[in-house]
Coordinates of C-alpha atoms in Angstrom, one line a residue:
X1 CA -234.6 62.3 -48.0
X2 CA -234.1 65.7 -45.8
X3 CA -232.6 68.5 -48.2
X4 CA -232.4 72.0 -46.6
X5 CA -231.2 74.3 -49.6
X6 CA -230.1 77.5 -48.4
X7 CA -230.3 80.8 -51.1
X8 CA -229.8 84.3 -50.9
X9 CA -225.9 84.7 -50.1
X10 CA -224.0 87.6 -52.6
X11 CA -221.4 90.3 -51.8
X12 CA -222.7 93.3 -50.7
X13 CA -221.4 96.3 -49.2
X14 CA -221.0 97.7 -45.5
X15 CA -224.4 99.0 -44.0
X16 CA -226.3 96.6 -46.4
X17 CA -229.2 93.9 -46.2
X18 CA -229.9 90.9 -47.0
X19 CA -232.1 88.0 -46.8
X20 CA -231.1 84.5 -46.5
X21 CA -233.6 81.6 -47.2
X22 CA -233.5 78.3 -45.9
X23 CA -236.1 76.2 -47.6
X24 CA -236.7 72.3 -46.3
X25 CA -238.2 69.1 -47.5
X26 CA -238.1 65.6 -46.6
X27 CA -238.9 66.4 -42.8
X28 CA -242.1 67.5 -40.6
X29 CA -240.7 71.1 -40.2
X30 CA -243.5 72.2 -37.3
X31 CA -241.5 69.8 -34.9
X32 CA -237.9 71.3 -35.9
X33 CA -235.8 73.8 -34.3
X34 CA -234.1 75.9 -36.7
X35 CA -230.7 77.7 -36.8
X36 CA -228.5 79.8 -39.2
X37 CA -224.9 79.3 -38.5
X38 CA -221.5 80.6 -39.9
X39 CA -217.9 80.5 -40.6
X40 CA -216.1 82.9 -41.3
X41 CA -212.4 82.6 -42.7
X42 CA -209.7 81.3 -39.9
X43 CA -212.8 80.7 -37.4
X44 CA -214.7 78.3 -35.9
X45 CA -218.5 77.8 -36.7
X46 CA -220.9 79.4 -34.5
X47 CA -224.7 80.3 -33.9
X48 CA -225.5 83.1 -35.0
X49 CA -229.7 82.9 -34.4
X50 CA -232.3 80.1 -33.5
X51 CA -236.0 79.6 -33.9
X52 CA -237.7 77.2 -31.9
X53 CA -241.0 75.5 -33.2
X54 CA -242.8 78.0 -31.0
X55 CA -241.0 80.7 -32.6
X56 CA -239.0 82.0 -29.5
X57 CA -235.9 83.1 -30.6
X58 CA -231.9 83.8 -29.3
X59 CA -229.2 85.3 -31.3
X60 CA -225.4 85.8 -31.0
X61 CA -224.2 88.9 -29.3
X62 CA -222.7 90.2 -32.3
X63 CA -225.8 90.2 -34.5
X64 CA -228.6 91.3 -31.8
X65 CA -230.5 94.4 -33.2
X66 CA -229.4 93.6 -36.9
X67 CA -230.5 90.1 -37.8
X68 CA -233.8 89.0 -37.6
X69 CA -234.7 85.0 -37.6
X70 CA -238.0 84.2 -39.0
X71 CA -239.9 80.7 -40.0
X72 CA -242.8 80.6 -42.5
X73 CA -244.8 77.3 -41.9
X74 CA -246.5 76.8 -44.7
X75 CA -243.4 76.8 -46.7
X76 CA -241.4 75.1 -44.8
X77 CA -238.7 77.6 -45.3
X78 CA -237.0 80.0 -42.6
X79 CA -235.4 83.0 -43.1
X80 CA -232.1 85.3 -41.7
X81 CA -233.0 89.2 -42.4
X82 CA -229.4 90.7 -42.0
X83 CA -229.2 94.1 -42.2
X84 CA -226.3 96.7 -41.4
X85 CA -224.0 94.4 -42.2
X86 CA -220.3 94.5 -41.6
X87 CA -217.0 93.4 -42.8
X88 CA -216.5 90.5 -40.0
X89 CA -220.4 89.0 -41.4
X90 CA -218.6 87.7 -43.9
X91 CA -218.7 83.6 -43.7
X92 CA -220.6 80.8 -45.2
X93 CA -223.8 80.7 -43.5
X94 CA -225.4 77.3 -42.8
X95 CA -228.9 76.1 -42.2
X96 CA -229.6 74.0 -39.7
X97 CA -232.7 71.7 -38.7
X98 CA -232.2 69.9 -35.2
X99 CA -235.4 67.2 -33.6
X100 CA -234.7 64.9 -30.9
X101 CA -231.8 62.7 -32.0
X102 CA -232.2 64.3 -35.7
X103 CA -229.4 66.8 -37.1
X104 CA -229.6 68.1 -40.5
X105 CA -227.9 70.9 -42.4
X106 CA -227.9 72.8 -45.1
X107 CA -224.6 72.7 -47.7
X108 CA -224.1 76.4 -46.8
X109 CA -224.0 79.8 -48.7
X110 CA -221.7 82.3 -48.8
X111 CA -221.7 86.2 -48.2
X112 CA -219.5 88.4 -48.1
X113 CA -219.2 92.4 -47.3
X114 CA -216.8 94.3 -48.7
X115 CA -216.5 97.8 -50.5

């Protein structure tokens, strides 16, 4: 059974970081392109980075220069560094493992930034 159990989401202010984990079992994560998505309230779902089993990476317009999208192999977990964060980052951010013909995601954790 694929889980991918996302952790890290909080409130935090304006200007601030943090790290989102995306850990996954049940599936051979070296052939899996990974992505962090997000909705925020009112809005549809969108990218906001990807990591391909490579490691080459693309990110959303809005995030460039802030977010960071990383993958550690051996445990099968990949990360979204967010830093200088602002009030529209707030969303549920979703993990996502895509292979071929096989979609999977995460059930999604929220953050929020707000003073």
């Amino acid at each position: 059974q694929v889980q991918l159990v996302e952790s890290g989401g909080g409130l935090v202010q304006p200007g601030g970081s943090l790290r989102l984990s995306c850990a996954a079992s049940g599936l051979t994560f070296s052939l899996y392109a990974m992505g962090w998505y997000r909705q925020g309230p009112g809005k549809q779902r969108e990218l906001v980075a990807s990591i391909s089993r490579g490691g080459s990476t693309n990110y959303a317009d809005s995030v460039k220069g802030r977010f960071t999208i990383s993958r550690d192999y051996a445990k099968n977990t990949v990360y979204l560094q967010m830093n200088s964060l602002k009030p529209e980052d707030t969303a549920v951010y979703s993990c996502n493992a895509y292979w071929n013909r096989y979609d999977y995601w995460g059930q999604g954790t929220q953050v929020t930034v707000s003073s």
